[in-house]
Amino acid sequence: SVSPEELVEVAIAARAHAYCPYSDFAVGAAVETEAGRVYSGCNVENVSSGLSICGERAAVFAAVSGGERMLRALAVVTADGSMPCGACRQVLAEFAGADLPIYIATPDGAYQTLTLGELLPRPFSSPLVQ
Ligand code: THU
């Protein structure tokens, strides 16, 4: 499988593709899937700002688009080691368990590890989907 350091490196590479002319805040993300594959994403902004997509969700949607619905790890890289937003946490909960390791990293490769359960302790779960 993929080491945390390797997943962080993939996220750093994806961050170079961030399209963020409005915020100038570049985000790169990479997920490892159950099958051991790696998908990446970056934030993509829009002049109509509500249409922008976060790097984390871009990576998750790339994995799902590749036919993968179970995530094993996530790396996120920002200039200051920012945490994933609430919307991305709920999207992660759709395709990962509370034990999902999340590597919060900076461009030098340094990271701290948290779990999805720590970032989103009680996700919404629809009674319509059990
Ligand atoms: N952004 C992410 O990509 N991930 C987050 O978790 C929070 C924010 C992006 C959205 C926007 O392009 C920029 O960062 C500034 O908010």
GROMACS .gro file of N, CA and C and ligand atoms in nm:
model
  406
    1SER      N    1   0.084  -0.120   0.000
    1SER     CA    2   0.000   0.000   0.000
    1SER      C    3   0.088   0.125   0.000
    2VAL      N    4   0.024   0.237   0.018
    2VAL     CA    5   0.091   0.366   0.002
    2VAL      C    6   0.124   0.424   0.139
    3SER      N    7   0.244   0.472   0.157
    3SER     CA    8   0.282   0.531   0.285
    3SER      C    9   0.220   0.670   0.299
    4PRO      N   10   0.206   0.718   0.422
    4PRO     CA   11   0.158   0.856   0.441
    4PRO      C   12   0.245   0.956   0.366
    5GLU      N   13   0.377   0.934   0.370
    5GLU     CA   14   0.468   1.027   0.303
    5GLU      C   15   0.443   1.030   0.153
    6GLU      N   16   0.419   0.912   0.095
    6GLU     CA   17   0.390   0.906  -0.050
    6GLU      C   18   0.258   0.975  -0.083
    7LEU      N   19   0.157   0.952   0.000
    7LEU     CA   20   0.027   1.014  -0.027
    7LEU      C   21   0.038   1.166  -0.016
    8VAL      N   22   0.115   1.214   0.081
    8VAL     CA   23   0.138   1.358   0.095
    8VAL      C   24   0.209   1.412  -0.029
    9GLU      N   25   0.306   1.338  -0.083
    9GLU     CA   26   0.376   1.383  -0.203
    9GLU      C   27   0.281   1.396  -0.322
   10VAL      N   28   0.188   1.302  -0.335
   10VAL     CA   29   0.090   1.309  -0.444
   10VAL      C   30   0.000   1.432  -0.427
   11ALA      N   31  -0.036   1.460  -0.303
   11ALA     CA   32  -0.119   1.578  -0.276
   11ALA      C   33  -0.043   1.707  -0.305
   12ILE      N   34   0.085   1.708  -0.274
   12ILE     CA   35   0.169   1.826  -0.305
   12ILE      C   36   0.172   1.848  -0.457
   13ALA      N   37   0.187   1.741  -0.531
   13ALA     CA   38   0.190   1.753  -0.678
   13ALA      C   39   0.056   1.803  -0.731
   14ALA      N   40  -0.054   1.754  -0.676
   14ALA     CA   41  -0.187   1.798  -0.720
   14ALA      C   42  -0.209   1.945  -0.688
   15ARG      N   43  -0.154   1.988  -0.575
   15ARG     CA   44  -0.171   2.128  -0.533
   15ARG      C   45  -0.114   2.224  -0.636
   16ALA      N   46  -0.013   2.180  -0.708
   16ALA     CA   47   0.047   2.266  -0.811
   16ALA      C   48  -0.053   2.299  -0.922
   17HIS      N   49  -0.161   2.218  -0.931
   17HIS     CA   50  -0.262   2.239  -1.035
   17HIS      C   51  -0.381   2.320  -0.985
   18ALA      N   52  -0.380   2.359  -0.860
   18ALA     CA   53  -0.493   2.434  -0.804
   18ALA      C   54  -0.525   2.557  -0.891
   19TYR      N   55  -0.655   2.575  -0.915
   19TYR     CA   56  -0.701   2.695  -0.987
   19TYR      C   57  -0.770   2.784  -0.885
   20CYS      N   58  -0.697   2.881  -0.832
   20CYS     CA   59  -0.749   2.962  -0.722
   20CYS      C   60  -0.710   3.109  -0.739
   21PRO      N   61  -0.749   3.170  -0.853
   21PRO     CA   62  -0.711   3.310  -0.877
   21PRO      C   63  -0.783   3.408  -0.784
   22TYR      N   64  -0.894   3.365  -0.723
   22TYR     CA   65  -0.972   3.457  -0.640
   22TYR      C   66  -0.924   3.456  -0.495
   23SER      N   67  -0.897   3.338  -0.441
   23SER     CA   68  -0.850   3.328  -0.301
   23SER      C   69  -0.698   3.324  -0.290
   24ASP      N   70  -0.631   3.280  -0.396
   24ASP     CA   71  -0.486   3.253  -0.390
   24ASP      C   72  -0.453   3.156  -0.277
   25PHE      N   73  -0.546   3.066  -0.248
   25PHE     CA   74  -0.526   2.963  -0.144
   25PHE      C   75  -0.532   2.827  -0.213
   26ALA      N   76  -0.415   2.771  -0.239
   26ALA     CA   77  -0.407   2.645  -0.314
   26ALA      C   78  -0.420   2.525  -0.221
   27VAL      N   79  -0.500   2.428  -0.264
   27VAL     CA   80  -0.522   2.306  -0.187
   27VAL      C   81  -0.499   2.186  -0.277
   28GLY      N   82  -0.422   2.092  -0.227
   28GLY     CA   83  -0.402   1.964  -0.297
   28GLY      C   84  -0.445   1.851  -0.207
   29ALA      N   85  -0.502   1.747  -0.265
   29ALA     CA   86  -0.547   1.632  -0.186
   29ALA      C   87  -0.521   1.504  -0.263
   30ALA      N   88  -0.505   1.396  -0.187
   30ALA     CA   89  -0.489   1.263  -0.248
   30ALA      C   90  -0.556   1.161  -0.157
   31VAL      N   91  -0.624   1.065  -0.218
   31VAL     CA   92  -0.686   0.956  -0.142
   31VAL      C   93  -0.628   0.823  -0.188
   32GLU      N   94  -0.612   0.734  -0.091
   32GLU     CA   95  -0.582   0.595  -0.123
   32GLU      C   96  -0.712   0.517  -0.108
   33THR      N   97  -0.741   0.431  -0.203
   33THR     CA   98  -0.866   0.355  -0.201
   33THR      C   99  -0.843   0.214  -0.149
   34GLU      N  100  -0.953   0.145  -0.126
   34GLU     CA  101  -0.948   0.007  -0.079
   34GLU      C  102  -0.867  -0.082  -0.173
   35ALA      N  103  -0.874  -0.055  -0.303
   35ALA     CA  104  -0.800  -0.135  -0.401
   35ALA      C  105  -0.653  -0.096  -0.408
   36GLY      N  106  -0.613   0.005  -0.331
   36GLY     CA  107  -0.473   0.044  -0.329
   36GLY      C  108  -0.435   0.146  -0.433
   37ARG      N  109  -0.535   0.199  -0.504
   37ARG     CA  110  -0.504   0.302  -0.601
   37ARG      C  111  -0.509   0.440  -0.536
   38VAL      N  112  -0.447   0.536  -0.603
   38VAL     CA  113  -0.438   0.672  -0.552
   38VAL      C  114  -0.501   0.769  -0.652
   39TYR      N  115  -0.588   0.855  -0.600
   39TYR     CA  116  -0.652   0.958  -0.683
   39TYR      C  117  -0.622   1.092  -0.616
   40SER      N  118  -0.610   1.196  -0.699
   40SER     CA  119  -0.577   1.327  -0.642
   40SER      C  120  -0.674   1.432  -0.693
   41GLY      N  121  -0.670   1.546  -0.628
   41GLY     CA  122  -0.756   1.658  -0.667
   41GLY      C  123  -0.698   1.788  -0.614
   42CYS      N  124  -0.747   1.897  -0.671
   42CYS     CA  125  -0.708   2.031  -0.624
   42CYS      C  126  -0.834   2.117  -0.621
   43ASN      N  127  -0.827   2.230  -0.552
   43ASN     CA  128  -0.943   2.319  -0.556
   43ASN      C  129  -0.951   2.388  -0.692
   44VAL      N  130  -1.073   2.404  -0.738
   44VAL     CA  131  -1.100   2.467  -0.868
   44VAL      C  132  -1.205   2.574  -0.844
   45GLU      N  133  -1.164   2.699  -0.850
   45GLU     CA  134  -1.255   2.811  -0.821
   45GLU      C  135  -1.327   2.857  -0.947
   46ASN      N  136  -1.426   2.943  -0.924
   46ASN     CA  137  -1.505   2.997  -1.035
   46ASN      C  138  -1.536   3.143  -1.006
   47VAL      N  139  -1.551   3.221  -1.110
   47VAL     CA  140  -1.585   3.362  -1.094
   47VAL      C  141  -1.718   3.378  -1.021
   48SER      N  142  -1.806   3.278  -1.035
   48SER     CA  143  -1.927   3.270  -0.953
   48SER      C  144  -1.891   3.181  -0.834
   49SER      N  145  -1.851   3.243  -0.723
   49SER     CA  146  -1.771   3.175  -0.621
   49SER      C  147  -1.836   3.052  -0.561
   50GLY      N  148  -1.968   3.048  -0.556
   50GLY     CA  149  -2.035   2.931  -0.500
   50GLY      C  150  -2.014   2.804  -0.580
   51LEU      N  151  -1.964   2.819  -0.699
   51LEU     CA  152  -1.942   2.702  -0.786
   51LEU      C  153  -1.807   2.638  -0.763
   52SER      N  154  -1.724   2.698  -0.678
   52SER     CA  155  -1.590   2.644  -0.654
   52SER      C  156  -1.599   2.509  -0.583
   53ILE      N  157  -1.499   2.425  -0.608
   53ILE     CA  158  -1.493   2.293  -0.544
   53ILE      C  159  -1.363   2.282  -0.467
   54CYS      N  160  -1.371   2.223  -0.350
   54CYS     CA  161  -1.252   2.203  -0.267
   54CYS      C  162  -1.165   2.091  -0.323
   55GLY      N  163  -1.038   2.095  -0.289
   55GLY     CA  164  -0.944   1.992  -0.332
   55GLY      C  165  -0.980   1.854  -0.279
   56GLU      N  166  -1.026   1.848  -0.155
   56GLU     CA  167  -1.061   1.718  -0.096
   56GLU      C  168  -1.175   1.652  -0.172
   57ARG      N  169  -1.279   1.731  -0.200
   57ARG     CA  170  -1.392   1.671  -0.272
   57ARG      C  171  -1.354   1.635  -0.415
   58ALA      N  172  -1.268   1.715  -0.478
   58ALA     CA  173  -1.222   1.680  -0.613
   58ALA      C  174  -1.153   1.543  -0.612
   59ALA      N  175  -1.073   1.517  -0.508
   59ALA     CA  176  -1.002   1.388  -0.499
   59ALA      C  177  -1.100   1.273  -0.475
   60VAL      N  178  -1.197   1.295  -0.385
   60VAL     CA  179  -1.296   1.190  -0.357
   60VAL      C  180  -1.378   1.160  -0.483
   61PHE      N  181  -1.420   1.264  -0.552
   61PHE     CA  182  -1.502   1.244  -0.672
   61PHE      C  183  -1.422   1.175  -0.782
   62ALA      N  184  -1.292   1.202  -0.788
   62ALA     CA  185  -1.207   1.132  -0.886
   62ALA      C  186  -1.203   0.983  -0.854
   63ALA      N  187  -1.192   0.949  -0.725
   63ALA     CA  188  -1.189   0.807  -0.686
   63ALA      C  189  -1.322   0.739  -0.722
   64VAL      N  190  -1.433   0.804  -0.689
   64VAL     CA  191  -1.564   0.745  -0.720
   64VAL      C  192  -1.582   0.733  -0.872
   65SER      N  193  -1.536   0.833  -0.943
   65SER     CA  194  -1.544   0.828  -1.090
   65SER      C  195  -1.459   0.716  -1.148
   66GLY      N  196  -1.356   0.675  -1.071
   66GLY     CA  197  -1.273   0.562  -1.111
   66GLY      C  198  -1.327   0.428  -1.068
   67GLY      N  199  -1.446   0.430  -1.005
   67GLY     CA  200  -1.511   0.305  -0.965
   67GLY      C  201  -1.480   0.262  -0.823
   68GLU      N  202  -1.425   0.351  -0.742
   68GLU     CA  203  -1.383   0.317  -0.606
   68GLU      C  204  -1.471   0.391  -0.504
   69ARG      N  205  -1.526   0.317  -0.410
   69ARG     CA  206  -1.619   0.377  -0.314
   69ARG      C  207  -1.579   0.359  -0.168
   70MET      N  208  -1.458   0.306  -0.146
   70MET     CA  209  -1.411   0.294  -0.007
   70MET      C  210  -1.271   0.351   0.002
   71LEU      N  211  -1.257   0.452   0.089
   71LEU     CA  212  -1.130   0.522   0.103
   71LEU      C  213  -1.054   0.468   0.223
   72ARG      N  214  -0.923   0.460   0.207
   72ARG     CA  215  -0.836   0.408   0.314
   72ARG      C  216  -0.753   0.516   0.382
   73ALA      N  217  -0.726   0.627   0.311
   73ALA     CA  218  -0.647   0.736   0.368
   73ALA      C  219  -0.665   0.860   0.282
   74LEU      N  220  -0.644   0.976   0.344
   74LEU     CA  221  -0.652   1.103   0.273
   74LEU      C  222  -0.535   1.190   0.316
   75ALA      N  223  -0.473   1.258   0.221
   75ALA     CA  224  -0.374   1.360   0.251
   75ALA      C  225  -0.423   1.493   0.195
   76VAL      N  226  -0.406   1.599   0.272
   76VAL     CA  227  -0.445   1.734   0.229
   76VAL      C  228  -0.327   1.828   0.253
   77VAL      N  229  -0.294   1.906   0.152
   77VAL     CA  230  -0.180   1.998   0.163
   77VAL      C  231  -0.226   2.141   0.138
   78THR      N  232  -0.193   2.227   0.235
   78THR     CA  233  -0.215   2.371   0.219
   78THR      C  234  -0.090   2.443   0.273
   79ALA      N  235  -0.081   2.573   0.244
   79ALA     CA  236   0.037   2.649   0.287
   79ALA      C  237   0.052   2.647   0.439
   80ASP      N  238  -0.062   2.644   0.510
   80ASP     CA  239  -0.058   2.658   0.655
   80ASP      C  240  -0.109   2.537   0.732
   81GLY      N  241  -0.128   2.424   0.664
   81GLY     CA  242  -0.177   2.304   0.733
   81GLY      C  243  -0.321   2.316   0.777
   82SER      N  244  -0.404   2.377   0.694
   82SER     CA  245  -0.546   2.395   0.727
   82SER      C  246  -0.622   2.263   0.732
   83MET      N  247  -0.729   2.263   0.810
   83MET     CA  248  -0.817   2.147   0.823
   83MET      C  249  -0.921   2.145   0.710
   84PRO      N  250  -0.968   2.027   0.672
   84PRO     CA  251  -1.074   2.018   0.571
   84PRO      C  252  -1.203   2.085   0.618
   85CYS      N  253  -1.275   2.147   0.527
   85CYS     CA  254  -1.399   2.215   0.563
   85CYS      C  255  -1.508   2.115   0.599
   86GLY      N  256  -1.614   2.164   0.660
   86GLY     CA  257  -1.722   2.078   0.705
   86GLY      C  258  -1.790   2.002   0.592
   87ALA      N  259  -1.808   2.068   0.479
   87ALA     CA  260  -1.873   2.001   0.366
   87ALA      C  261  -1.790   1.881   0.321
   88CYS      N  262  -1.660   1.899   0.314
   88CYS     CA  263  -1.573   1.788   0.271
   88CYS      C  264  -1.575   1.674   0.373
   89ARG      N  265  -1.585   1.707   0.501
   89ARG     CA  266  -1.591   1.603   0.604
   89ARG      C  267  -1.714   1.514   0.585
   90GLN      N  268  -1.828   1.575   0.555
   90GLN     CA  269  -1.949   1.496   0.534
   90GLN      C  270  -1.937   1.411   0.407
   91VAL      N  271  -1.875   1.465   0.304
   91VAL     CA  272  -1.855   1.387   0.181
   91VAL      C  273  -1.761   1.269   0.208
   92LEU      N  274  -1.658   1.291   0.288
   92LEU     CA  275  -1.568   1.181   0.324
   92LEU      C  276  -1.643   1.073   0.399
   93ALA      N  277  -1.737   1.112   0.487
   93ALA     CA  278  -1.812   1.015   0.567
   93ALA      C  279  -1.898   0.923   0.479
   94GLU      N  280  -1.925   0.967   0.358
   94GLU     CA  281  -2.003   0.885   0.264
   94GLU      C  282  -1.921   0.765   0.213
   95PHE      N  283  -1.789   0.782   0.210
   95PHE     CA  284  -1.704   0.682   0.145
   95PHE      C  285  -1.590   0.634   0.234
   96ALA      N  286  -1.599   0.657   0.364
   96ALA     CA  287  -1.494   0.614   0.456
   96ALA      C  288  -1.552   0.598   0.595
   97GLY      N  289  -1.484   0.520   0.678
   97GLY     CA  290  -1.524   0.502   0.817
   97GLY      C  291  -1.461   0.607   0.906
   98ALA      N  292  -1.503   0.605   1.033
   98ALA     CA  293  -1.454   0.703   1.130
   98ALA      C  294  -1.304   0.689   1.154
   99ASP      N  295  -1.248   0.571   1.121
   99ASP     CA  296  -1.105   0.548   1.144
   99ASP      C  297  -1.018   0.596   1.028
  100LEU      N  298  -1.078   0.657   0.925
  100LEU     CA  299  -0.999   0.706   0.811
  100LEU      C  300  -0.886   0.796   0.859
  101PRO      N  301  -0.761   0.762   0.829
  101PRO     CA  302  -0.653   0.855   0.864
  101PRO      C  303  -0.647   0.972   0.767
  102ILE      N  304  -0.635   1.091   0.822
  102ILE     CA  305  -0.625   1.213   0.742
  102ILE      C  306  -0.492   1.279   0.776
  103TYR      N  307  -0.407   1.291   0.674
  103TYR     CA  308  -0.276   1.352   0.692
  103TYR      C  309  -0.286   1.499   0.652
  104ILE      N  310  -0.277   1.586   0.750
  104ILE     CA  311  -0.286   1.730   0.730
  104ILE      C  312  -0.144   1.781   0.712
  105ALA      N  313  -0.113   1.826   0.591
  105ALA     CA  314   0.027   1.850   0.557
  105ALA      C  315   0.052   1.992   0.507
  106THR      N  316   0.179   2.026   0.506
  106THR     CA  317   0.227   2.152   0.450
  106THR      C  318   0.321   2.119   0.333
  107PRO      N  319   0.353   2.218   0.249
  107PRO     CA  320   0.431   2.189   0.128
  107PRO      C  321   0.571   2.133   0.152
  108ASP      N  322   0.622   2.144   0.274
  108ASP     CA  323   0.753   2.083   0.304
  108ASP      C  324   0.741   1.934   0.333
  109GLY      N  325   0.619   1.881   0.333
  109GLY     CA  326   0.599   1.739   0.356
  109GLY      C  327   0.567   1.704   0.500
  110ALA      N  328   0.579   1.799   0.592
  110ALA     CA  329   0.544   1.772   0.731
  110ALA      C  330   0.393   1.753   0.744
  111TYR      N  331   0.353   1.661   0.833
  111TYR     CA  332   0.209   1.638   0.846
  111TYR      C  333   0.175   1.594   0.988
  112GLN      N  334   0.049   1.613   1.023
  112GLN     CA  335  -0.007   1.555   1.146
  112GLN      C  336  -0.122   1.464   1.104
  113THR      N  337  -0.145   1.361   1.182
  113THR     CA  338  -0.249   1.263   1.150
  113THR      C  339  -0.367   1.279   1.243
  114LEU      N  340  -0.485   1.290   1.182
  114LEU     CA  341  -0.611   1.290   1.256
  114LEU      C  342  -0.700   1.186   1.190
  115THR      N  343  -0.810   1.150   1.257
  115THR     CA  344  -0.904   1.059   1.193
  115THR      C  345  -1.030   1.136   1.153
  116LEU      N  346  -1.104   1.076   1.060
  116LEU     CA  347  -1.232   1.138   1.021
  116LEU      C  348  -1.324   1.148   1.142
  117GLY      N  349  -1.321   1.046   1.227
  117GLY     CA  350  -1.405   1.049   1.347
  117GLY      C  351  -1.372   1.165   1.440
  118GLU      N  352  -1.245   1.204   1.442
  118GLU     CA  353  -1.207   1.320   1.523
  118GLU      C  354  -1.258   1.449   1.460
  119LEU      N  355  -1.255   1.456   1.326
  119LEU     CA  356  -1.295   1.579   1.257
  119LEU      C  357  -1.446   1.590   1.241
  120LEU      N  358  -1.513   1.477   1.236
  120LEU     CA  359  -1.659   1.476   1.221
  120LEU      C  360  -1.717   1.365   1.308
  121PRO      N  361  -1.732   1.392   1.438
  121PRO     CA  362  -1.770   1.286   1.533
  121PRO      C  363  -1.908   1.224   1.507
  122ARG      N  364  -2.002   1.305   1.466
  122ARG     CA  365  -2.138   1.251   1.451
  122ARG      C  366  -2.195   1.293   1.316
  123PRO      N  367  -2.151   1.228   1.208
  123PRO     CA  368  -2.198   1.267   1.075
  123PRO      C  369  -2.347   1.245   1.059
  124PHE      N  370  -2.406   1.323   0.973
  124PHE     CA  371  -2.545   1.297   0.935
  124PHE      C  372  -2.552   1.164   0.864
  125SER      N  373  -2.651   1.083   0.898
  125SER     CA  374  -2.674   0.957   0.830
  125SER      C  375  -2.823   0.946   0.809
  126SER      N  376  -2.864   0.943   0.685
  126SER     CA  377  -3.006   0.948   0.655
  126SER      C  378  -3.077   0.822   0.698
  127PRO      N  379  -3.192   0.832   0.765
  127PRO     CA  380  -3.272   0.714   0.796
  127PRO      C  381  -3.326   0.647   0.670
  128LEU      N  382  -3.318   0.716   0.558
  128LEU     CA  383  -3.369   0.660   0.432
  128LEU      C  384  -3.269   0.564   0.369
  129VAL      N  385  -3.145   0.559   0.421
  129VAL     CA  386  -3.038   0.486   0.354
  129VAL      C  387  -2.987   0.367   0.437
  130GLN      N  388  -3.055   0.328   0.541
  130GLN     CA  389  -3.003   0.214   0.620
  130GLN      C  390  -3.048   0.079   0.567
  131THU     N1  391  -1.077   2.496   0.013
  131THU     C1  392  -1.045   2.365  -0.008
  131THU     O1  393  -1.004   2.328  -0.118
  131THU     N2  394  -1.060   2.279   0.096
  131THU     C2  395  -1.107   2.312   0.219
  131THU     O2  396  -1.122   2.227   0.305
  131THU     C3  397  -1.142   2.452   0.249
  131THU     C4  398  -1.124   2.550   0.139
  131THU     C5  399  -1.061   2.591  -0.097
  131THU     C6  400  -1.187   2.652  -0.146
  131THU     C7  401  -1.136   2.779  -0.208
  131THU     O3  402  -1.092   2.753  -0.339
  131THU     C8  403  -1.014   2.815  -0.124
  131THU     O4  404  -0.979   2.696  -0.055
  131THU     C9  405  -1.037   2.926  -0.023
  131THU     O5  406  -1.146   2.899   0.056
   0.00000   0.00000   0.00000
